[in-house]
Amino acid sequence: MSSVTCRPATVEDVARARAGGLTDVQPDRWRDGDNRRSLIAVGTDGALLGHCRGIDNVFHPDSRTYVQEIAPSVPRGPSWAEVADALLAAQRAVSTLPLRMKPQAHEEELIALAARHGGAVIQLMPPWRHLVDATLRSWAQDHAMTADGLRAEIVERAAVNDDTVHELMLGLYVEHYTAQHARWSPAAAPDRLREENAPDFVPGAAGAFDPRRTATLRRGGQIVAQALVWPPEPDGAAEVTLESRPYEGPTTRADMAACLAAVVEASADGDVLLIDSHLTEPCESALLRNVPKPSGENQDPWTAIVAIPVPGRPVPAPLPVKLVPEEPARAFAAMLGA
């Protein structure tokens, strides 16, 4: 492959690309607003080799999600890298916001691509798969009660369970999410977060939390923590979001643990819980480090949140390597700080 050029994707490209195995192509500026750009890579013979998009992030308005797809006909190795480099360079040139990628530790080509374009690891997400088995149930039994004798309740079984409760749960979600990302990826305004997430707190709505497994903890009549269980992924695993009020405080870790313990109790043996956490968030990291999860070949990889700089914007500051455990430090070494 001698050269690759990139240009805005057209409506005509969509059908051509699909025939060539590119399933996710959209025409350039496929929606109104900001500078949503969809670019396509073309070979010297006119073949469509790949595409990329910069997608506005309503939750984090200061960044844009980068997605790419390389045609199956492009061989792995130098040819794949040539197409990927051309696409990322073209998207960087037209984007007014830094781009974000989420390579996993085993995705060496994607990590190398991000590093070649100045990518910096701004956050790390530890392995998040937890199997409901005897070991996890034992942990749950040990953490079901807080130091002041409180237990979390499953929403469906709670004495207080109405629309008001769901509004309060949405309020805690927004409050926690804002604090959780404040230091490294500021979130949208609370009103915008509430608007975007409100449908997920309507009982029975598509995509809403599962009230049969979601748990809340009350103290003094106020919801102080919750573990939201979302609809299952295609493989049956369910994502779990842990939240607390205050975000960091003397009871935070135990309160979230009690909510998670209630979720485990409400789950069946063999269920898989995907528990989201971030390395630099102290309470959630301390909690999740001690929650049993599969090891060896059954353990899923670390995931990095990588910021790719664009012209006219500050260069992102990477996580210091001294904060990073050995395994992800090796995988993402080229994009970590001193």
PDB file of N, CA and C in Angstrom, residues 140-206:
ATOM      1  N   ALA A 140     -19.727 -10.513  50.407  1.00  0.00           N
ATOM      2  CA  ALA A 140     -20.962  -9.754  50.593  1.00  0.00           C
ATOM      3  C   ALA A 140     -21.510  -9.914  52.005  1.00  0.00           C
ATOM      4  N   GLN A 141     -21.438 -11.099  52.518  1.00  0.00           N
ATOM      5  CA  GLN A 141     -21.926 -11.329  53.883  1.00  0.00           C
ATOM      6  C   GLN A 141     -21.131 -10.508  54.890  1.00  0.00           C
ATOM      7  N   ASP A 142     -19.830 -10.384  54.664  1.00  0.00           N
ATOM      8  CA  ASP A 142     -18.969  -9.628  55.586  1.00  0.00           C
ATOM      9  C   ASP A 142     -19.173  -8.116  55.475  1.00  0.00           C
ATOM     10  N   HIS A 143     -19.743  -7.640  54.369  1.00  0.00           N
ATOM     11  CA  HIS A 143     -19.858  -6.198  54.130  1.00  0.00           C
ATOM     12  C   HIS A 143     -21.306  -5.718  54.033  1.00  0.00           C
ATOM     13  N   ALA A 144     -22.247  -6.564  54.408  1.00  0.00           N
ATOM     14  CA  ALA A 144     -23.658  -6.229  54.235  1.00  0.00           C
ATOM     15  C   ALA A 144     -24.143  -5.144  55.192  1.00  0.00           C
ATOM     16  N   MET A 145     -23.455  -4.978  56.319  1.00  0.00           N
ATOM     17  CA  MET A 145     -23.898  -4.013  57.322  1.00  0.00           C
ATOM     18  C   MET A 145     -22.824  -2.956  57.547  1.00  0.00           C
ATOM     19  N   THR A 146     -23.241  -1.706  57.658  1.00  0.00           N
ATOM     20  CA  THR A 146     -22.314  -0.607  57.930  1.00  0.00           C
ATOM     21  C   THR A 146     -21.958  -0.587  59.417  1.00  0.00           C
ATOM     22  N   ALA A 147     -20.984   0.232  59.773  1.00  0.00           N
ATOM     23  CA  ALA A 147     -20.548   0.318  61.172  1.00  0.00           C
ATOM     24  C   ALA A 147     -21.666   0.779  62.093  1.00  0.00           C
ATOM     25  N   ASP A 148     -22.614   1.561  61.573  1.00  0.00           N
ATOM     26  CA  ASP A 148     -23.733   2.019  62.406  1.00  0.00           C
ATOM     27  C   ASP A 148     -24.971   1.146  62.242  1.00  0.00           C
ATOM     28  N   GLY A 149     -24.769  -0.078  61.732  1.00  0.00           N
ATOM     29  CA  GLY A 149     -25.840  -1.068  61.730  1.00  0.00           C
ATOM     30  C   GLY A 149     -26.865  -0.952  60.625  1.00  0.00           C
ATOM     31  N   LEU A 150     -26.530  -0.330  59.499  1.00  0.00           N
ATOM     32  CA  LEU A 150     -27.471  -0.160  58.400  1.00  0.00           C
ATOM     33  C   LEU A 150     -27.224  -1.194  57.302  1.00  0.00           C
ATOM     34  N   ARG A 151     -28.311  -1.586  56.656  1.00  0.00           N
ATOM     35  CA  ARG A 151     -28.241  -2.482  55.504  1.00  0.00           C
ATOM     36  C   ARG A 151     -28.920  -1.824  54.308  1.00  0.00           C
ATOM     37  N   ALA A 152     -28.427  -2.126  53.133  1.00  0.00           N
ATOM     38  CA  ALA A 152     -29.054  -1.612  51.920  1.00  0.00           C
ATOM     39  C   ALA A 152     -30.302  -2.420  51.587  1.00  0.00           C
ATOM     40  N   GLU A 153     -31.224  -1.794  50.866  1.00  0.00           N
ATOM     41  CA  GLU A 153     -32.459  -2.452  50.446  1.00  0.00           C
ATOM     42  C   GLU A 153     -32.530  -2.521  48.929  1.00  0.00           C
ATOM     43  N   ILE A 154     -33.047  -3.637  48.429  1.00  0.00           N
ATOM     44  CA  ILE A 154     -33.344  -3.744  47.003  1.00  0.00           C
ATOM     45  C   ILE A 154     -34.538  -2.845  46.701  1.00  0.00           C
ATOM     46  N   VAL A 155     -34.438  -2.049  45.649  1.00  0.00           N
ATOM     47  CA  VAL A 155     -35.445  -1.024  45.366  1.00  0.00           C
ATOM     48  C   VAL A 155     -36.848  -1.622  45.274  1.00  0.00           C
ATOM     49  N   GLU A 156     -36.990  -2.728  44.574  1.00  0.00           N
ATOM     50  CA  GLU A 156     -38.310  -3.317  44.376  1.00  0.00           C
ATOM     51  C   GLU A 156     -38.959  -3.732  45.694  1.00  0.00           C
ATOM     52  N   ARG A 157     -38.123  -4.082  46.690  1.00  0.00           N
ATOM     53  CA  ARG A 157     -38.661  -4.572  47.967  1.00  0.00           C
ATOM     54  C   ARG A 157     -38.754  -3.484  49.030  1.00  0.00           C
ATOM     55  N   ALA A 158     -38.223  -2.301  48.737  1.00  0.00           N
ATOM     56  CA  ALA A 158     -38.139  -1.249  49.750  1.00  0.00           C
ATOM     57  C   ALA A 158     -39.527  -0.747  50.143  1.00  0.00           C
ATOM     58  N   ALA A 159     -39.638  -0.334  51.404  1.00  0.00           N
ATOM     59  CA  ALA A 159     -40.912   0.183  51.898  1.00  0.00           C
ATOM     60  C   ALA A 159     -41.294   1.465  51.176  1.00  0.00           C
ATOM     61  N   VAL A 160     -40.279   2.275  50.839  1.00  0.00           N
ATOM     62  CA  VAL A 160     -40.516   3.516  50.110  1.00  0.00           C
ATOM     63  C   VAL A 160     -40.023   3.316  48.677  1.00  0.00           C
ATOM     64  N   ASN A 161     -40.982   3.195  47.751  1.00  0.00           N
ATOM     65  CA  ASN A 161     -40.614   2.922  46.360  1.00  0.00           C
ATOM     66  C   ASN A 161     -41.659   3.552  45.444  1.00  0.00           C
ATOM     67  N   ASP A 162     -41.409   4.798  45.057  1.00  0.00           N
ATOM     68  CA  ASP A 162     -42.329   5.500  44.173  1.00  0.00           C
ATOM     69  C   ASP A 162     -41.529   6.440  43.271  1.00  0.00           C
ATOM     70  N   ASP A 163     -42.242   7.261  42.519  1.00  0.00           N
ATOM     71  CA  ASP A 163     -41.556   8.153  41.587  1.00  0.00           C
ATOM     72  C   ASP A 163     -40.622   9.118  42.306  1.00  0.00           C
ATOM     73  N   THR A 164     -40.994   9.505  43.528  1.00  0.00           N
ATOM     74  CA  THR A 164     -40.139  10.417  44.298  1.00  0.00           C
ATOM     75  C   THR A 164     -38.786   9.777  44.572  1.00  0.00           C
ATOM     76  N   VAL A 165     -38.791   8.489  44.917  1.00  0.00           N
ATOM     77  CA  VAL A 165     -37.545   7.772  45.175  1.00  0.00           C
ATOM     78  C   VAL A 165     -36.672   7.756  43.926  1.00  0.00           C
ATOM     79  N   HIS A 166     -37.274   7.523  42.781  1.00  0.00           N
ATOM     80  CA  HIS A 166     -36.492   7.462  41.549  1.00  0.00           C
ATOM     81  C   HIS A 166     -35.896   8.824  41.212  1.00  0.00           C
ATOM     82  N   GLU A 167     -36.613   9.896  41.530  1.00  0.00           N
ATOM     83  CA  GLU A 167     -36.069  11.238  41.345  1.00  0.00           C
ATOM     84  C   GLU A 167     -34.885  11.470  42.270  1.00  0.00           C
ATOM     85  N   LEU A 168     -34.994  10.988  43.502  1.00  0.00           N
ATOM     86  CA  LEU A 168     -33.890  11.132  44.454  1.00  0.00           C
ATOM     87  C   LEU A 168     -32.679  10.316  43.995  1.00  0.00           C
ATOM     88  N   MET A 169     -32.936   9.155  43.438  1.00  0.00           N
ATOM     89  CA  MET A 169     -31.844   8.323  42.934  1.00  0.00           C
ATOM     90  C   MET A 169     -31.151   9.000  41.759  1.00  0.00           C
ATOM     91  N   LEU A 170     -31.942   9.621  40.884  1.00  0.00           N
ATOM     92  CA  LEU A 170     -31.365  10.369  39.764  1.00  0.00           C
ATOM     93  C   LEU A 170     -30.522  11.524  40.280  1.00  0.00           C
ATOM     94  N   GLY A 171     -30.999  12.200  41.315  1.00  0.00           N
ATOM     95  CA  GLY A 171     -30.231  13.300  41.893  1.00  0.00           C
ATOM     96  C   GLY A 171     -28.893  12.840  42.445  1.00  0.00           C
ATOM     97  N   LEU A 172     -28.871  11.683  43.106  1.00  0.00           N
ATOM     98  CA  LEU A 172     -27.613  11.152  43.623  1.00  0.00           C
ATOM     99  C   LEU A 172     -26.686  10.764  42.477  1.00  0.00           C
ATOM    100  N   TYR A 173     -27.258  10.176  41.427  1.00  0.00           N
ATOM    101  CA  TYR A 173     -26.454   9.815  40.260  1.00  0.00           C
ATOM    102  C   TYR A 173     -25.727  11.041  39.705  1.00  0.00           C
ATOM    103  N   VAL A 174     -26.454  12.126  39.499  1.00  0.00           N
ATOM    104  CA  VAL A 174     -25.873  13.338  38.929  1.00  0.00           C
ATOM    105  C   VAL A 174     -24.821  13.925  39.865  1.00  0.00           C
ATOM    106  N   GLU A 175     -25.128  13.976  41.146  1.00  0.00           N
ATOM    107  CA  GLU A 175     -24.192  14.525  42.133  1.00  0.00           C
ATOM    108  C   GLU A 175     -22.895  13.728  42.159  1.00  0.00           C
ATOM    109  N   HIS A 176     -23.012  12.397  42.195  1.00  0.00           N
ATOM    110  CA  HIS A 176     -21.833  11.540  42.262  1.00  0.00           C
ATOM    111  C   HIS A 176     -21.028  11.621  40.971  1.00  0.00           C
ATOM    112  N   TYR A 177     -21.701  11.554  39.826  1.00  0.00           N
ATOM    113  CA  TYR A 177     -21.005  11.570  38.539  1.00  0.00           C
ATOM    114  C   TYR A 177     -20.205  12.859  38.375  1.00  0.00           C
ATOM    115  N   THR A 178     -20.793  13.972  38.793  1.00  0.00           N
ATOM    116  CA  THR A 178     -20.107  15.255  38.693  1.00  0.00           C
ATOM    117  C   THR A 178     -18.832  15.263  39.532  1.00  0.00           C
ATOM    118  N   ALA A 179     -18.926  14.801  40.772  1.00  0.00           N
ATOM    119  CA  ALA A 179     -17.757  14.770  41.658  1.00  0.00           C
ATOM    120  C   ALA A 179     -16.722  13.753  41.185  1.00  0.00           C
ATOM    121  N   GLN A 180     -17.191  12.632  40.674  1.00  0.00           N
ATOM    122  CA  GLN A 180     -16.301  11.551  40.241  1.00  0.00           C
ATOM    123  C   GLN A 180     -15.363  11.976  39.122  1.00  0.00           C
ATOM    124  N   HIS A 181     -15.834  12.836  38.239  1.00  0.00           N
ATOM    125  CA  HIS A 181     -15.051  13.214  37.064  1.00  0.00           C
ATOM    126  C   HIS A 181     -14.435  14.608  37.155  1.00  0.00           C
ATOM    127  N   ALA A 182     -14.671  15.303  38.254  1.00  0.00           N
ATOM    128  CA  ALA A 182     -14.277  16.715  38.340  1.00  0.00           C
ATOM    129  C   ALA A 182     -12.783  16.923  38.143  1.00  0.00           C
ATOM    130  N   ARG A 183     -11.950  16.006  38.634  1.00  0.00           N
ATOM    131  CA  ARG A 183     -10.512  16.230  38.631  1.00  0.00           C
ATOM    132  C   ARG A 183      -9.842  15.899  37.313  1.00  0.00           C
ATOM    133  N   TRP A 184     -10.451  15.026  36.519  1.00  0.00           N
ATOM    134  CA  TRP A 184      -9.741  14.581  35.320  1.00  0.00           C
ATOM    135  C   TRP A 184     -10.566  14.628  34.035  1.00  0.00           C
ATOM    136  N   SER A 185     -11.888  14.787  34.130  1.00  0.00           N
ATOM    137  CA  SER A 185     -12.719  14.883  32.925  1.00  0.00           C
ATOM    138  C   SER A 185     -14.036  15.554  33.290  1.00  0.00           C
ATOM    139  N   PRO A 186     -14.035  16.873  33.474  1.00  0.00           N
ATOM    140  CA  PRO A 186     -15.227  17.565  33.971  1.00  0.00           C
ATOM    141  C   PRO A 186     -16.483  17.218  33.170  1.00  0.00           C
ATOM    142  N   ALA A 187     -17.552  16.980  33.932  1.00  0.00           N
ATOM    143  CA  ALA A 187     -18.817  16.578  33.328  1.00  0.00           C
ATOM    144  C   ALA A 187     -19.626  17.793  32.886  1.00  0.00           C
ATOM    145  N   ALA A 188     -20.670  17.528  32.131  1.00  0.00           N
ATOM    146  CA  ALA A 188     -21.608  18.567  31.719  1.00  0.00           C
ATOM    147  C   ALA A 188     -22.307  19.148  32.943  1.00  0.00           C
ATOM    148  N   ALA A 189     -22.999  20.249  32.754  1.00  0.00           N
ATOM    149  CA  ALA A 189     -23.729  20.887  33.844  1.00  0.00           C
ATOM    150  C   ALA A 189     -24.743  19.911  34.428  1.00  0.00           C
ATOM    151  N   PRO A 190     -24.993  19.986  35.744  1.00  0.00           N
ATOM    152  CA  PRO A 190     -25.929  19.047  36.375  1.00  0.00           C
ATOM    153  C   PRO A 190     -27.292  18.976  35.694  1.00  0.00           C
ATOM    154  N   ASP A 191     -27.824  20.107  35.263  1.00  0.00           N
ATOM    155  CA  ASP A 191     -29.134  20.085  34.597  1.00  0.00           C
ATOM    156  C   ASP A 191     -29.091  19.265  33.316  1.00  0.00           C
ATOM    157  N   ARG A 192     -27.977  19.363  32.586  1.00  0.00           N
ATOM    158  CA  ARG A 192     -27.843  18.584  31.347  1.00  0.00           C
ATOM    159  C   ARG A 192     -27.697  17.095  31.662  1.00  0.00           C
ATOM    160  N   LEU A 193     -26.916  16.776  32.678  1.00  0.00           N
ATOM    161  CA  LEU A 193     -26.783  15.372  33.076  1.00  0.00           C
ATOM    162  C   LEU A 193     -28.120  14.793  33.508  1.00  0.00           C
ATOM    163  N   ARG A 194     -28.884  15.582  34.269  1.00  0.00           N
ATOM    164  CA  ARG A 194     -30.200  15.118  34.715  1.00  0.00           C
ATOM    165  C   ARG A 194     -31.108  14.855  33.505  1.00  0.00           C
ATOM    166  N   GLU A 195     -31.108  15.777  32.554  1.00  0.00           N
ATOM    167  CA  GLU A 195     -31.951  15.620  31.370  1.00  0.00           C
ATOM    168  C   GLU A 195     -31.575  14.372  30.572  1.00  0.00           C
ATOM    169  N   GLU A 196     -30.267  14.155  30.382  1.00  0.00           N
ATOM    170  CA  GLU A 196     -29.812  13.025  29.576  1.00  0.00           C
ATOM    171  C   GLU A 196     -30.070  11.689  30.260  1.00  0.00           C
ATOM    172  N   ASN A 197     -29.988  11.655  31.595  1.00  0.00           N
ATOM    173  CA  ASN A 197     -30.109  10.394  32.321  1.00  0.00           C
ATOM    174  C   ASN A 197     -31.503  10.107  32.852  1.00  0.00           C
ATOM    175  N   ALA A 198     -32.394  11.081  32.794  1.00  0.00           N
ATOM    176  CA  ALA A 198     -33.734  10.902  33.355  1.00  0.00           C
ATOM    177  C   ALA A 198     -34.459   9.667  32.818  1.00  0.00           C
ATOM    178  N   PRO A 199     -34.376   9.351  31.503  1.00  0.00           N
ATOM    179  CA  PRO A 199     -35.093   8.159  31.012  1.00  0.00           C
ATOM    180  C   PRO A 199     -34.642   6.866  31.671  1.00  0.00           C
ATOM    181  N   ASP A 200     -33.398   6.826  32.150  1.00  0.00           N
ATOM    182  CA  ASP A 200     -32.882   5.612  32.780  1.00  0.00           C
ATOM    183  C   ASP A 200     -33.404   5.424  34.200  1.00  0.00           C
ATOM    184  N   PHE A 201     -34.141   6.404  34.698  1.00  0.00           N
ATOM    185  CA  PHE A 201     -34.695   6.311  36.047  1.00  0.00           C
ATOM    186  C   PHE A 201     -36.233   6.268  36.013  1.00  0.00           C
ATOM    187  N   VAL A 202     -36.779   5.908  34.865  1.00  0.00           N
ATOM    188  CA  VAL A 202     -38.216   5.697  34.724  1.00  0.00           C
ATOM    189  C   VAL A 202     -38.482   4.197  34.836  1.00  0.00           C
ATOM    190  N   PRO A 203     -39.193   3.751  35.867  1.00  0.00           N
ATOM    191  CA  PRO A 203     -39.400   2.309  36.060  1.00  0.00           C
ATOM    192  C   PRO A 203     -39.988   1.636  34.819  1.00  0.00           C
ATOM    193  N   GLY A 204     -39.359   0.558  34.394  1.00  0.00           N
ATOM    194  CA  GLY A 204     -39.859  -0.209  33.269  1.00  0.00           C
ATOM    195  C   GLY A 204     -39.441   0.290  31.908  1.00  0.00           C
ATOM    196  N   ALA A 205     -38.804   1.448  31.834  1.00  0.00           N
ATOM    197  CA  ALA A 205     -38.388   1.985  30.541  1.00  0.00           C
ATOM    198  C   ALA A 205     -37.204   1.190  29.992  1.00  0.00           C
ATOM    199  N   ALA A 206     -37.097   1.154  28.679  1.00  0.00           N
ATOM    200  CA  ALA A 206     -35.958   0.484  28.054  1.00  0.00           C
ATOM    201  C   ALA A 206     -34.666   1.157  28.488  1.00  0.00           C
TER     202      ALA A 206
END
